[in-house]
CSV table of N, CA and C in Angstrom, one decimal:
chain,number,residue,atom,x,y,z
F,1,UNK,N,0.9,12.2,-12.6
F,1,UNK,CA,0.8,13.5,-11.9
F,1,UNK,C,2.3,13.7,-11.5
F,2,UNK,N,2.7,14.9,-11.6
F,2,UNK,CA,4.1,15.3,-11.2
F,2,UNK,C,4.0,16.2,-9.9
F,3,UNK,N,4.8,16.0,-9.0
F,3,UNK,CA,4.9,16.8,-7.8
F,3,UNK,C,6.4,17.2,-7.6
F,4,UNK,N,6.5,18.5,-7.7
F,4,UNK,CA,7.9,19.1,-7.6
F,4,UNK,C,8.9,18.3,-8.5
F,5,UNK,N,8.4,18.1,-9.8
F,5,UNK,CA,9.3,17.5,-10.7
F,5,UNK,C,9.4,16.0,-10.6
F,6,UNK,N,8.7,15.3,-9.6
F,6,UNK,CA,8.8,13.9,-9.4
F,6,UNK,C,7.4,13.2,-10.0
F,7,UNK,N,7.5,12.1,-10.5
F,7,UNK,CA,6.4,11.3,-10.9
F,7,UNK,C,5.9,10.5,-9.8
F,8,UNK,N,4.6,10.7,-9.4
F,8,UNK,CA,4.0,9.9,-8.3
F,8,UNK,C,4.0,8.4,-8.7
F,9,UNK,N,4.3,7.5,-7.6
F,9,UNK,CA,4.2,6.2,-7.8
F,9,UNK,C,3.5,5.5,-6.6
F,10,UNK,N,2.5,4.7,-6.9
F,10,UNK,CA,1.8,4.0,-5.9
F,10,UNK,C,2.5,2.7,-5.5
F,11,UNK,N,2.5,2.3,-4.2
F,11,UNK,CA,3.1,1.1,-3.8
F,11,UNK,C,1.9,0.3,-3.1
F,12,UNK,N,1.7,-1.0,-3.6
F,12,UNK,CA,0.7,-1.8,-2.9
F,12,UNK,C,1.3,-3.0,-2.3
F,13,UNK,N,0.7,-3.3,-1.1
F,13,UNK,CA,1.1,-4.6,-0.4
F,13,UNK,C,-0.1,-5.4,-0.2
F,14,UNK,N,0.0,-6.6,-0.7
F,14,UNK,CA,-1.1,-7.6,-0.6
F,14,UNK,C,-0.6,-8.8,0.2
F,15,UNK,N,-1.3,-9.2,1.2
F,15,UNK,CA,-0.9,-10.3,2.0
F,15,UNK,C,-1.9,-11.3,2.4
F,16,UNK,N,-1.4,-12.5,2.5
F,16,UNK,CA,-2.2,-13.6,3.1
F,16,UNK,C,-1.4,-14.1,4.2
F,17,UNK,N,-1.7,-13.8,5.5
F,17,UNK,CA,-0.9,-14.3,6.5
F,17,UNK,C,-1.8,-15.1,7.5
F,18,UNK,N,-1.2,-16.2,8.0
F,18,UNK,CA,-2.0,-17.1,8.9
F,18,UNK,C,-2.4,-16.3,10.2
F,19,UNK,N,-3.6,-16.7,10.7
F,19,UNK,CA,-3.9,-16.3,12.1
F,19,UNK,C,-4.5,-17.4,12.9
F,20,UNK,N,-3.9,-18.6,12.7
F,20,UNK,CA,-4.4,-19.8,13.3
F,20,UNK,C,-3.8,-20.0,14.7
F,21,UNK,N,-2.8,-19.3,15.1
F,21,UNK,CA,-2.1,-19.4,16.4
F,21,UNK,C,-2.0,-18.1,17.0
F,22,UNK,N,-1.7,-18.1,18.4
F,22,UNK,CA,-1.5,-16.8,19.0
F,22,UNK,C,-0.3,-16.0,18.4
F,23,UNK,N,0.8,-16.7,18.1
F,23,UNK,CA,2.0,-16.1,17.6
F,23,UNK,C,1.7,-15.5,16.2
F,24,UNK,N,0.9,-16.3,15.3
F,24,UNK,CA,0.6,-15.9,14.0
F,24,UNK,C,-0.3,-14.6,14.1
F,25,UNK,N,-1.3,-14.6,14.9
F,25,UNK,CA,-2.1,-13.4,15.1
F,25,UNK,C,-1.2,-12.2,15.5
F,26,UNK,N,-0.3,-12.4,16.4
F,26,UNK,CA,0.5,-11.3,16.8
F,26,UNK,C,1.4,-10.8,15.7
F,27,UNK,N,1.9,-11.8,14.9
F,27,UNK,CA,2.8,-11.4,13.7
F,27,UNK,C,1.9,-10.6,12.7
F,28,UNK,N,0.7,-11.0,12.5
F,28,UNK,CA,-0.2,-10.4,11.5
F,28,UNK,C,-0.4,-8.9,12.0
F,29,UNK,N,-0.8,-8.7,13.3
F,29,UNK,CA,-1.0,-7.5,13.9
F,29,UNK,C,0.1,-6.5,13.8
F,30,UNK,N,1.3,-7.1,14.1
F,30,UNK,CA,2.5,-6.2,14.1
F,30,UNK,C,2.9,-5.8,12.7
F,31,UNK,N,2.7,-6.7,11.6
F,31,UNK,CA,2.9,-6.3,10.3
F,31,UNK,C,1.9,-5.3,9.8
F,32,UNK,N,0.7,-5.4,10.1
F,32,UNK,CA,-0.4,-4.4,9.7
F,32,UNK,C,-0.1,-3.0,10.4
F,33,UNK,N,0.2,-3.0,11.7
F,33,UNK,CA,0.6,-1.8,12.3
F,33,UNK,C,1.7,-1.1,11.7
F,34,UNK,N,2.8,-1.9,11.3
F,34,UNK,CA,3.9,-1.3,10.6
F,34,UNK,C,3.6,-0.6,9.4
F,35,UNK,N,2.6,-1.3,8.5
F,35,UNK,CA,2.2,-0.6,7.3
F,35,UNK,C,1.5,0.7,7.6
F,36,UNK,N,0.7,0.7,8.6
F,36,UNK,CA,0.0,2.0,8.9
F,36,UNK,C,1.0,3.0,9.4
F,37,UNK,N,2.0,2.7,10.2
F,37,UNK,CA,3.0,3.6,10.7
F,37,UNK,C,3.8,4.2,9.5
F,38,UNK,N,4.0,3.3,8.5
F,38,UNK,CA,4.8,3.7,7.4
F,38,UNK,C,4.0,4.5,6.3
F,39,UNK,N,2.8,4.9,6.5
F,39,UNK,CA,2.0,5.7,5.6
F,39,UNK,C,1.1,4.9,4.7
F,40,UNK,N,1.0,3.6,4.9
F,40,UNK,CA,0.1,2.9,4.0
F,40,UNK,C,-1.3,3.1,4.6
F,41,UNK,N,-2.3,2.9,3.7
F,41,UNK,CA,-3.7,2.9,4.1
F,41,UNK,C,-4.4,1.7,3.6
F,42,UNK,N,-5.5,1.2,4.3
F,42,UNK,CA,-6.1,0.0,3.9
F,42,UNK,C,-7.1,0.4,2.7
F,43,UNK,N,-6.8,-0.4,1.6
F,43,UNK,CA,-7.8,-0.2,0.4
F,43,UNK,C,-8.8,-1.3,0.5
F,44,UNK,N,-8.4,-2.5,0.8
F,44,UNK,CA,-9.3,-3.6,0.9
F,44,UNK,C,-8.7,-4.5,2.0
F,45,UNK,N,-9.5,-5.6,2.5
F,45,UNK,CA,-8.9,-6.4,3.4
F,45,UNK,C,-7.6,-7.0,2.9
F,46,UNK,N,-6.6,-6.9,3.7
F,46,UNK,CA,-5.2,-7.4,3.3
F,46,UNK,C,-4.6,-6.8,2.1
F,47,UNK,N,-5.1,-5.6,1.7
F,47,UNK,CA,-4.5,-4.8,0.6
F,47,UNK,C,-4.4,-3.4,1.1
F,48,UNK,N,-3.0,-3.0,1.0
F,48,UNK,CA,-2.7,-1.7,1.5
F,48,UNK,C,-2.0,-1.0,0.5
F,49,UNK,N,-2.1,0.3,0.4
F,49,UNK,CA,-1.3,1.2,-0.5
F,49,UNK,C,-0.8,2.5,0.0
F,50,UNK,N,0.2,3.0,-0.7
F,50,UNK,CA,0.6,4.4,-0.3
F,50,UNK,C,1.1,5.0,-1.6
F,51,UNK,N,1.2,6.3,-1.6
F,51,UNK,CA,1.8,7.1,-2.7
F,51,UNK,C,3.1,7.6,-2.3
F,52,UNK,N,4.0,7.5,-3.3
F,52,UNK,CA,5.3,8.0,-3.0
F,52,UNK,C,5.8,9.0,-4.2
F,53,UNK,N,6.7,9.9,-3.8
F,53,UNK,CA,7.0,10.9,-4.8
F,53,UNK,C,7.8,10.4,-6.1
F,54,UNK,N,8.4,9.3,-6.0
F,54,UNK,CA,9.3,8.8,-7.1
F,54,UNK,C,9.4,7.2,-6.9
F,55,UNK,N,10.0,6.6,-8.0
F,55,UNK,CA,10.2,5.2,-8.0
F,55,UNK,C,11.3,4.9,-6.9
F,56,UNK,N,12.2,5.7,-6.7
F,56,UNK,CA,13.3,5.4,-5.7
F,56,UNK,C,12.7,5.5,-4.3
F,57,UNK,N,11.7,6.3,-4.0
F,57,UNK,CA,11.1,6.4,-2.8
F,57,UNK,C,10.2,5.1,-2.6
F,58,UNK,N,9.5,4.7,-3.7
F,58,UNK,CA,8.7,3.5,-3.6
F,58,UNK,C,9.5,2.3,-3.3
F,59,UNK,N,10.8,2.3,-3.9
F,59,UNK,CA,11.7,1.1,-3.7
F,59,UNK,C,12.1,1.1,-2.2
F,60,UNK,N,12.4,2.2,-1.6
F,60,UNK,CA,12.8,2.3,-0.3
F,60,UNK,C,11.6,1.7,0.7
F,61,UNK,N,10.4,2.1,0.4
F,61,UNK,CA,9.3,1.7,1.3
F,61,UNK,C,9.1,0.2,1.0
F,62,UNK,N,9.2,-0.3,-0.2
F,62,UNK,CA,9.1,-1.8,-0.4
F,62,UNK,C,10.1,-2.5,0.2
F,63,UNK,N,11.3,-2.0,0.4
F,63,UNK,CA,12.4,-2.7,1.0
F,63,UNK,C,12.2,-2.8,2.5
F,64,UNK,N,11.6,-1.6,3.0
F,64,UNK,CA,11.4,-1.6,4.5
F,64,UNK,C,10.3,-2.6,4.8
F,65,UNK,N,9.2,-2.8,4.0
F,65,UNK,CA,8.1,-3.8,4.1
F,65,UNK,C,8.8,-5.2,4.1
F,66,UNK,N,9.6,-5.4,3.1
F,66,UNK,CA,10.3,-6.7,3.0
F,66,UNK,C,11.0,-7.2,4.2
F,67,UNK,N,11.6,-6.3,5.0
F,67,UNK,CA,12.3,-6.6,6.2
F,67,UNK,C,11.4,-6.9,7.3
F,68,UNK,N,10.1,-6.7,7.2
F,68,UNK,CA,9.1,-7.0,8.3
F,68,UNK,C,8.1,-8.0,8.0
F,69,UNK,N,8.4,-8.7,6.9
F,69,UNK,CA,7.5,-9.8,6.5
F,69,UNK,C,7.5,-10.9,7.6
F,70,UNK,N,6.4,-11.3,8.1
F,70,UNK,CA,6.4,-12.4,9.1
F,70,UNK,C,6.9,-13.8,8.5
F,71,UNK,N,7.3,-14.7,9.3
F,71,UNK,CA,7.9,-15.9,8.8
F,71,UNK,C,7.0,-16.8,8.0
F,72,UNK,N,5.7,-16.7,8.2
F,72,UNK,CA,4.7,-17.4,7.5
F,72,UNK,C,3.8,-16.6,6.7
F,73,UNK,N,3.2,-17.2,5.8
F,73,UNK,CA,2.3,-16.5,4.8
F,73,UNK,C,3.0,-16.0,3.6
F,74,UNK,N,2.3,-15.1,2.9
F,74,UNK,CA,2.7,-14.6,1.6
F,74,UNK,C,2.4,-13.2,1.5
F,75,UNK,N,3.5,-12.4,1.0
F,75,UNK,CA,3.3,-10.9,0.9
F,75,UNK,C,3.8,-10.6,-0.5
F,76,UNK,N,3.0,-9.8,-1.2
F,76,UNK,CA,3.4,-9.3,-2.6
F,76,UNK,C,3.3,-7.8,-2.6
F,77,UNK,N,4.3,-7.2,-3.3
F,77,UNK,CA,4.5,-5.8,-3.4
F,77,UNK,C,4.5,-5.4,-4.9
F,78,UNK,N,3.7,-4.5,-5.3
F,78,UNK,CA,3.8,-4.0,-6.6
F,78,UNK,C,3.5,-2.6,-6.8
F,79,UNK,N,3.9,-2.0,-8.0
F,79,UNK,CA,3.9,-0.6,-8.1
F,79,UNK,C,3.0,-0.2,-9.3
F,80,UNK,N,2.5,1.0,-9.2
F,80,UNK,CA,1.7,1.6,-10.3
F,80,UNK,C,2.1,3.0,-10.4
F,81,UNK,N,2.1,3.5,-11.6
F,81,UNK,CA,2.3,5.0,-11.7
F,81,UNK,C,0.9,5.6,-11.4
F,82,UNK,N,0.9,6.9,-11.0
F,82,UNK,CA,-0.3,7.6,-10.7
F,82,UNK,C,-1.2,7.5,-11.9
F,83,UNK,N,-0.8,7.6,-13.0
F,83,UNK,CA,-1.7,7.5,-14.2
F,83,UNK,C,-2.4,6.1,-14.3
F,84,UNK,N,-1.5,5.1,-14.1
F,84,UNK,CA,-2.1,3.7,-14.1
F,84,UNK,C,-3.1,3.5,-13.0
F,85,UNK,N,-2.8,4.0,-11.8
F,85,UNK,CA,-3.8,3.9,-10.7
F,85,UNK,C,-5.1,4.6,-11.0
F,86,UNK,N,-5.0,5.8,-11.7
F,86,UNK,CA,-6.2,6.5,-12.0
F,86,UNK,C,-7.0,5.9,-13.0
F,87,UNK,N,-6.5,4.9,-13.8
F,87,UNK,CA,-7.3,4.2,-14.8
F,87,UNK,C,-8.1,3.0,-14.2
F,88,UNK,N,-8.0,2.8,-12.9
F,88,UNK,CA,-8.7,1.6,-12.4
F,88,UNK,C,-10.2,1.8,-12.4
F,89,UNK,N,-10.9,0.8,-12.4
F,89,UNK,CA,-12.4,0.8,-12.3
F,89,UNK,C,-12.8,0.2,-11.0
F,90,UNK,N,-13.5,0.9,-10.2
F,90,UNK,CA,-14.0,0.4,-8.9
F,90,UNK,C,-15.5,0.3,-8.9
F,91,UNK,N,-16.0,-0.8,-8.5
F,91,UNK,CA,-17.4,-1.1,-8.4
F,91,UNK,C,-17.9,-1.4,-7.0
F,92,UNK,N,-18.7,-0.7,-6.4
F,92,UNK,CA,-19.3,-1.0,-5.1
F,92,UNK,C,-20.7,-1.6,-5.4
F,93,UNK,N,-20.9,-2.8,-5.4
F,93,UNK,CA,-22.1,-3.4,-5.9
F,93,UNK,C,-22.1,-3.1,-7.3
F,94,UNK,N,-23.2,-2.6,-7.8
F,94,UNK,CA,-23.3,-2.2,-9.3
F,94,UNK,C,-23.0,-0.8,-9.6
F,95,UNK,N,-22.7,-0.1,-8.6
F,95,UNK,CA,-22.4,1.4,-8.7
F,95,UNK,C,-20.9,1.5,-8.8
F,96,UNK,N,-20.5,2.4,-9.8
F,96,UNK,CA,-19.1,2.7,-10.0
F,96,UNK,C,-18.7,3.9,-9.1
F,97,UNK,N,-17.5,3.8,-8.5
F,97,UNK,CA,-17.0,4.8,-7.7
F,97,UNK,C,-15.6,5.2,-8.2
F,98,UNK,N,-15.2,6.5,-7.7
F,98,UNK,CA,-13.9,7.0,-8.1
F,98,UNK,C,-12.8,6.4,-7.3
F,99,UNK,N,-11.6,6.2,-7.8
F,99,UNK,CA,-10.4,5.8,-7.0
F,99,UNK,C,-10.0,6.9,-6.1
F,100,UNK,N,-9.3,6.4,-5.1
F,100,UNK,CA,-8.7,7.4,-4.1
F,100,UNK,C,-7.8,8.3,-4.7
F,101,UNK,N,-7.7,9.5,-4.1
F,101,UNK,CA,-6.8,10.6,-4.6
F,101,UNK,C,-5.5,10.5,-3.7
F,102,UNK,N,-4.4,10.8,-4.4
F,102,UNK,CA,-3.2,11.0,-3.5
F,102,UNK,C,-3.3,12.0,-2.4
F,103,UNK,N,-2.7,11.8,-1.3
F,103,UNK,CA,-2.8,12.8,-0.2
F,103,UNK,C,-2.3,14.2,-0.7
F,104,UNK,N,-2.8,15.2,-0.1
F,104,UNK,CA,-2.4,16.6,-0.5
F,104,UNK,C,-1.0,16.9,-0.1
F,105,UNK,N,-0.5,16.3,0.9
F,105,UNK,CA,0.9,16.5,1.4
F,105,UNK,C,1.7,15.2,1.4
F,106,UNK,N,2.8,15.3,0.9
F,106,UNK,CA,3.7,14.1,0.9
F,106,UNK,C,4.8,14.4,1.9
F,107,UNK,N,5.3,13.3,2.6
F,107,UNK,CA,6.4,13.5,3.5
F,107,UNK,C,7.7,13.3,2.8
F,108,UNK,N,8.6,14.1,3.0
F,108,UNK,CA,9.9,14.0,2.3
F,108,UNK,C,11.0,13.8,3.4
F,109,UNK,N,11.8,12.7,3.3
F,109,UNK,CA,12.8,12.5,4.3
F,109,UNK,C,14.2,12.8,3.7
């Protein structure tokens, strides 16, 4: 999908962070809160995504996430075009459901 001449790009952050100590739980909570403040939404447990108007914007958000990765655990970031994202198959039990739609408004900075 094109928006104002830009090709939409989805950014996904997947993470496994420890929560075995008080500090680790704090780090986990701070990382998750950052993702939400930066426009990501929870897709599944420890899987967050957001849509960006271009690859350049997606790279900026991925870099920001990278700066906030806690000292322990693993974080992966990957990108999909809107077309690739739309081709996913989602099953809720045995019932197939439609993928999320991009938000109607995008923020431009």
